[in-house]
PDB file of C-alpha atoms in Angstrom:
ATOM      1  CA  MET A 228     -19.688  -1.256  10.340  1.00 68.00           C
ATOM      2  CA  ALA A 229     -18.502  -1.272   6.737  1.00 90.00           C
ATOM      3  CA  THR A 230     -15.323   0.643   5.893  1.00 92.00           C
ATOM      4  CA  PHE A 231     -15.412   3.684   3.614  1.00 97.00           C
ATOM      5  CA  THR A 232     -13.116   3.175   0.597  1.00 97.00           C
ATOM      6  CA  ILE A 233     -12.002   6.157  -1.512  1.00 97.00           C
ATOM      7  CA  PHE A 234     -11.808   5.897  -5.313  1.00 97.00           C
ATOM      8  CA  ASP A 235      -8.338   6.484  -6.793  1.00 96.00           C
ATOM      9  CA  GLU A 236      -9.403   9.349  -9.092  1.00 95.00           C
ATOM     10  CA  TRP A 237     -11.097  11.206  -6.240  1.00 95.00           C
ATOM     11  CA  LYS A 238      -7.747  11.563  -4.494  1.00 92.00           C
ATOM     12  CA  SER A 239      -6.605  13.737  -7.412  1.00 91.00           C
ATOM     13  CA  THR A 240      -9.892  15.661  -7.456  1.00 92.00           C
ATOM     14  CA  ILE A 241      -9.456  16.652  -3.794  1.00 91.00           C
ATOM     15  CA  GLY A 242      -6.318  18.548  -4.737  1.00 85.00           C
ATOM     16  CA  THR A 243      -7.647  20.184  -7.887  1.00 90.00           C
ATOM     17  CA  THR A 244     -11.347  20.969  -8.326  1.00 93.00           C
ATOM     18  CA  ALA A 245     -13.340  19.741  -5.305  1.00 95.00           C
ATOM     19  CA  ASN A 246     -14.399  22.060  -2.497  1.00 96.00           C
ATOM     20  CA  LEU A 247     -15.037  19.812   0.501  1.00 97.00           C
ATOM     21  CA  SER A 248     -16.682  22.673   2.404  1.00 96.00           C
ATOM     22  CA  THR A 249     -19.208  23.906  -0.160  1.00 97.00           C
ATOM     23  CA  ASP A 250     -19.830  21.244  -2.843  1.00 97.00           C
ATOM     24  CA  SER A 251     -23.028  19.175  -2.603  1.00 98.00           C
ATOM     25  CA  PHE A 252     -22.448  15.501  -1.746  1.00 98.00           C
ATOM     26  CA  LYS A 253     -24.971  12.674  -2.117  1.00 98.00           C
ATOM     27  CA  PHE A 254     -25.142   8.950  -1.439  1.00 98.00           C
ATOM     28  CA  PHE A 255     -26.924   6.415  -3.641  1.00 97.00           C
ATOM     29  CA  LEU A 256     -27.408   2.667  -3.208  1.00 97.00           C
ATOM     30  CA  THR A 257     -26.329   0.190  -5.876  1.00 97.00           C
ATOM     31  CA  ASN A 258     -25.602  -3.446  -6.541  1.00 96.00           C
ATOM     32  CA  THR A 259     -22.937  -2.504  -9.114  1.00 97.00           C
ATOM     33  CA  ALA A 260     -19.576  -3.586  -7.700  1.00 97.00           C
ATOM     34  CA  PRO A 261     -17.180  -0.617  -7.465  1.00 98.00           C
ATOM     35  CA  THR A 262     -13.702  -0.787  -8.964  1.00 98.00           C
ATOM     36  CA  VAL A 263     -11.450   1.588  -7.013  1.00 98.00           C
ATOM     37  CA  ALA A 264      -8.914   2.025  -9.809  1.00 97.00           C
ATOM     38  CA  THR A 265     -11.300   2.677 -12.713  1.00 97.00           C
ATOM     39  CA  ASN A 266     -14.672   4.023 -11.522  1.00 97.00           C
ATOM     40  CA  THR A 267     -14.659   7.806 -11.724  1.00 96.00           C
ATOM     41  CA  VAL A 268     -18.252   9.087 -12.066  1.00 97.00           C
ATOM     42  CA  LYS A 269     -21.798   8.232 -10.968  1.00 97.00           C
ATOM     43  CA  ALA A 270     -22.638   7.092 -14.525  1.00 97.00           C
ATOM     44  CA  ASP A 271     -20.311   4.095 -13.947  1.00 97.00           C
ATOM     45  CA  PHE A 272     -23.052   2.656 -11.667  1.00 97.00           C
ATOM     46  CA  THR A 273     -26.703   1.660 -11.793  1.00 96.00           C
ATOM     47  CA  PRO A 274     -28.302   3.321  -8.749  1.00 95.00           C
ATOM     48  CA  MET A 275     -31.166   1.533  -7.038  1.00 93.00           C
ATOM     49  CA  THR A 276     -34.419   3.388  -7.663  1.00 89.00           C
ATOM     50  CA  THR A 277     -37.104   0.852  -6.716  1.00 87.00           C
ATOM     51  CA  ASN A 278     -39.592   1.715  -3.961  1.00 90.00           C
ATOM     52  CA  LEU A 279     -37.526   4.195  -1.986  1.00 91.00           C
ATOM     53  CA  VAL A 280     -38.912   7.419  -0.519  1.00 89.00           C
ATOM     54  CA  ALA A 281     -35.765   9.125  -1.864  1.00 91.00           C
ATOM     55  CA  ASN A 282     -33.282   7.479  -4.230  1.00 94.00           C
ATOM     56  CA  GLU A 283     -30.389   9.624  -3.010  1.00 96.00           C
ATOM     57  CA  VAL A 284     -29.514  11.099   0.358  1.00 97.00           C
ATOM     58  CA  THR A 285     -27.814  14.491   0.449  1.00 97.00           C
ATOM     59  CA  ILE A 286     -25.411  14.950   3.328  1.00 98.00           C
ATOM     60  CA  THR A 287     -24.564  18.152   5.118  1.00 98.00           C
ATOM     61  CA  GLN A 288     -20.827  17.857   5.399  1.00 97.00           C
ATOM     62  CA  SER A 289     -18.083  19.350   7.490  1.00 97.00           C
ATOM     63  CA  TRP A 290     -14.450  19.706   6.453  1.00 97.00           C
ATOM     64  CA  SER A 291     -12.412  20.732   9.480  1.00 95.00           C
ATOM     65  CA  GLU A 292      -9.185  20.156  11.330  1.00 95.00           C
ATOM     66  CA  THR A 293      -9.646  17.669  14.167  1.00 93.00           C
ATOM     67  CA  GLY A 294      -7.909  20.023  16.576  1.00 91.00           C
ATOM     68  CA  GLY A 295      -5.773  23.149  16.420  1.00 90.00           C
ATOM     69  CA  GLY A 296      -2.413  22.336  14.842  1.00 91.00           C
ATOM     70  CA  THR A 297      -3.031  18.590  14.472  1.00 93.00           C
ATOM     71  CA  GLY A 298      -2.737  18.705  10.688  1.00 94.00           C
ATOM     72  CA  ILE A 299      -5.447  16.037  10.488  1.00 95.00           C
ATOM     73  CA  TRP A 300      -8.517  17.063   8.498  1.00 95.00           C
ATOM     74  CA  ARG A 301     -11.860  15.262   8.811  1.00 97.00           C
ATOM     75  CA  PHE A 302     -14.626  15.030   6.192  1.00 97.00           C
ATOM     76  CA  SER A 303     -17.815  14.148   8.026  1.00 97.00           C
ATOM     77  CA  ALA A 304     -21.585  14.204   7.673  1.00 98.00           C
ATOM     78  CA  SER A 305     -23.889  16.001  10.105  1.00 97.00           C
ATOM     79  CA  ALA A 306     -25.995  12.837  10.496  1.00 97.00           C
ATOM     80  CA  ASP A 307     -26.138   9.195   9.455  1.00 97.00           C
ATOM     81  CA  PRO A 308     -27.625   8.865   5.930  1.00 97.00           C
ATOM     82  CA  VAL A 309     -30.986   7.023   5.963  1.00 96.00           C
ATOM     83  CA  TRP A 310     -33.220   5.541   3.225  1.00 95.00           C
ATOM     84  CA  THR A 311     -36.818   4.437   3.767  1.00 92.00           C
ATOM     85  CA  SER A 312     -38.619   1.877   1.623  1.00 92.00           C
ATOM     86  CA  GLN A 313     -42.202   2.266   0.417  1.00 88.00           C
ATOM     87  CA  THR A 314     -44.900   0.383  -1.506  1.00 82.00           C
ATOM     88  CA  GLY A 315     -43.310  -3.016  -1.786  1.00 81.00           C
ATOM     89  CA  THR A 316     -39.888  -4.591  -1.734  1.00 83.00           C
ATOM     90  CA  THR A 317     -36.844  -2.660  -2.892  1.00 85.00           C
ATOM     91  CA  GLY A 318     -34.351  -4.036  -5.340  1.00 84.00           C
ATOM     92  CA  SER A 319     -31.230  -5.397  -3.744  1.00 91.00           C
ATOM     93  CA  PHE A 320     -28.133  -3.330  -3.083  1.00 95.00           C
ATOM     94  CA  ARG A 321     -24.763  -4.007  -1.521  1.00 97.00           C
ATOM     95  CA  TYR A 322     -22.960  -0.673  -1.820  1.00 98.00           C
ATOM     96  CA  ALA A 323     -23.597   2.902  -0.713  1.00 98.00           C
ATOM     97  CA  VAL A 324     -21.650   5.256  -3.000  1.00 98.00           C
ATOM     98  CA  LEU A 325     -20.876   8.917  -2.261  1.00 98.00           C
ATOM     99  CA  TYR A 326     -20.468  11.374  -5.121  1.00 97.00           C
ATOM    100  CA  ASP A 327     -19.886  15.100  -5.587  1.00 97.00           C
ATOM    101  CA  ASP A 328     -23.068  16.486  -7.169  1.00 97.00           C
ATOM    102  CA  THR A 329     -21.503  19.912  -7.821  1.00 96.00           C
ATOM    103  CA  LEU A 330     -18.550  19.090 -10.058  1.00 94.00           C
ATOM    104  CA  THR A 331     -18.720  18.635 -13.811  1.00 90.00           C
ATOM    105  CA  SER A 332     -14.973  18.210 -14.305  1.00 81.00           C
ATOM    106  CA  PRO A 333     -12.967  15.971 -14.583  1.00 77.00           C
ATOM    107  CA  GLY A 334     -16.355  14.284 -15.166  1.00 84.00           C
ATOM    108  CA  THR A 335     -19.957  14.942 -14.181  1.00 94.00           C
ATOM    109  CA  ASP A 336     -20.732  13.726 -10.652  1.00 96.00           C
ATOM    110  CA  PRO A 337     -17.337  12.271  -9.685  1.00 96.00           C
ATOM    111  CA  VAL A 338     -17.520   9.435  -7.170  1.00 97.00           C
ATOM    112  CA  VAL A 339     -15.769   9.908  -3.842  1.00 97.00           C
ATOM    113  CA  GLY A 340     -15.934   6.546  -2.140  1.00 98.00           C
ATOM    114  CA  PHE A 341     -18.201   3.735  -1.005  1.00 98.00           C
ATOM    115  CA  PHE A 342     -19.258   1.398   1.755  1.00 98.00           C
ATOM    116  CA  ASP A 343     -19.383  -2.339   0.927  1.00 98.00           C
ATOM    117  CA  TYR A 344     -21.857  -4.268   3.098  1.00 97.00           C
ATOM    118  CA  GLY A 345     -20.533  -7.690   2.055  1.00 96.00           C
ATOM    119  CA  SER A 346     -23.807  -9.073   0.674  1.00 96.00           C
ATOM    120  CA  SER A 347     -26.981  -7.799  -0.946  1.00 94.00           C
ATOM    121  CA  ILE A 348     -29.627  -6.067   1.194  1.00 94.00           C
ATOM    122  CA  THR A 349     -33.352  -5.795   0.416  1.00 92.00           C
ATOM    123  CA  LEU A 350     -35.823  -3.578   2.296  1.00 91.00           C
ATOM    124  CA  ASP A 351     -39.484  -4.402   2.955  1.00 87.00           C
ATOM    125  CA  GLY A 352     -41.665  -1.473   1.930  1.00 79.00           C
ATOM    126  CA  THR A 353     -44.782  -2.877   3.581  1.00 80.00           C
ATOM    127  CA  ALA A 354     -43.106  -2.128   6.894  1.00 77.00           C
ATOM    128  CA  ALA A 355     -41.425   1.138   5.750  1.00 85.00           C
ATOM    129  CA  GLU A 356     -38.120  -0.508   6.611  1.00 91.00           C
ATOM    130  CA  THR A 357     -35.076   1.766   6.734  1.00 93.00           C
ATOM    131  CA  PHE A 358     -31.412   1.393   5.863  1.00 95.00           C
ATOM    132  CA  THR A 359     -28.933   3.569   7.749  1.00 96.00           C
ATOM    133  CA  ILE A 360     -25.224   4.102   7.200  1.00 97.00           C
ATOM    134  CA  ASN A 361     -24.039   4.016  10.791  1.00 96.00           C
ATOM    135  CA  LEU A 362     -21.092   6.378  10.869  1.00 96.00           C
ATOM    136  CA  ASP A 363     -18.719   6.570  13.832  1.00 94.00           C
ATOM    137  CA  ALA A 364     -19.141   8.961  16.785  1.00 93.00           C
ATOM    138  CA  ASN A 365     -17.647  11.812  14.709  1.00 93.00           C
ATOM    139  CA  ASN A 366     -19.814  10.954  11.640  1.00 95.00           C
ATOM    140  CA  GLU A 367     -16.488  10.641   9.831  1.00 96.00           C
ATOM    141  CA  LEU A 368     -16.252   9.506   6.229  1.00 97.00           C
ATOM    142  CA  PHE A 369     -12.507  10.021   5.826  1.00 96.00           C
ATOM    143  CA  THR A 370      -9.507  11.954   7.145  1.00 94.00           C
ATOM    144  CA  LEU A 371      -6.411  13.393   5.531  1.00 93.00           C
ATOM    145  CA  ASP A 372      -3.202  13.737   7.466  1.00 89.00           C
ATOM    146  CA  GLY A 373       0.496  14.094   7.006  1.00 65.00           C
TER     147      GLY A 373
END
């Protein structure tokens, strides 16, 4: 499984304007290589939009302490995000990027983090092929502790 990497600017946003419980979060697929130190918003990327049933996948998230008094907080999705191809071959993508669709400051649609799959992936729409981000048993994207 690919590792989820958090963008530098998002770390500041967590402490200022983001609401991890109520904001709307979405994933998109892209072949634009992320730069952790400088990418801050969705507009920094070119999302893949070719032959997908849905270009973005909205997650239903949970922001909760992993256990009473642990001081470790988990941001997780209720299910693995899934894309389905249609009517032909999709463009290639290598990254799945998560962004906050609610915020407009410090920029519109700030990016949270991404999964890097190591090489480009293409889906066959003639077979309605799917791509799934296989999260761990807790559907965890990231934790904060200490």
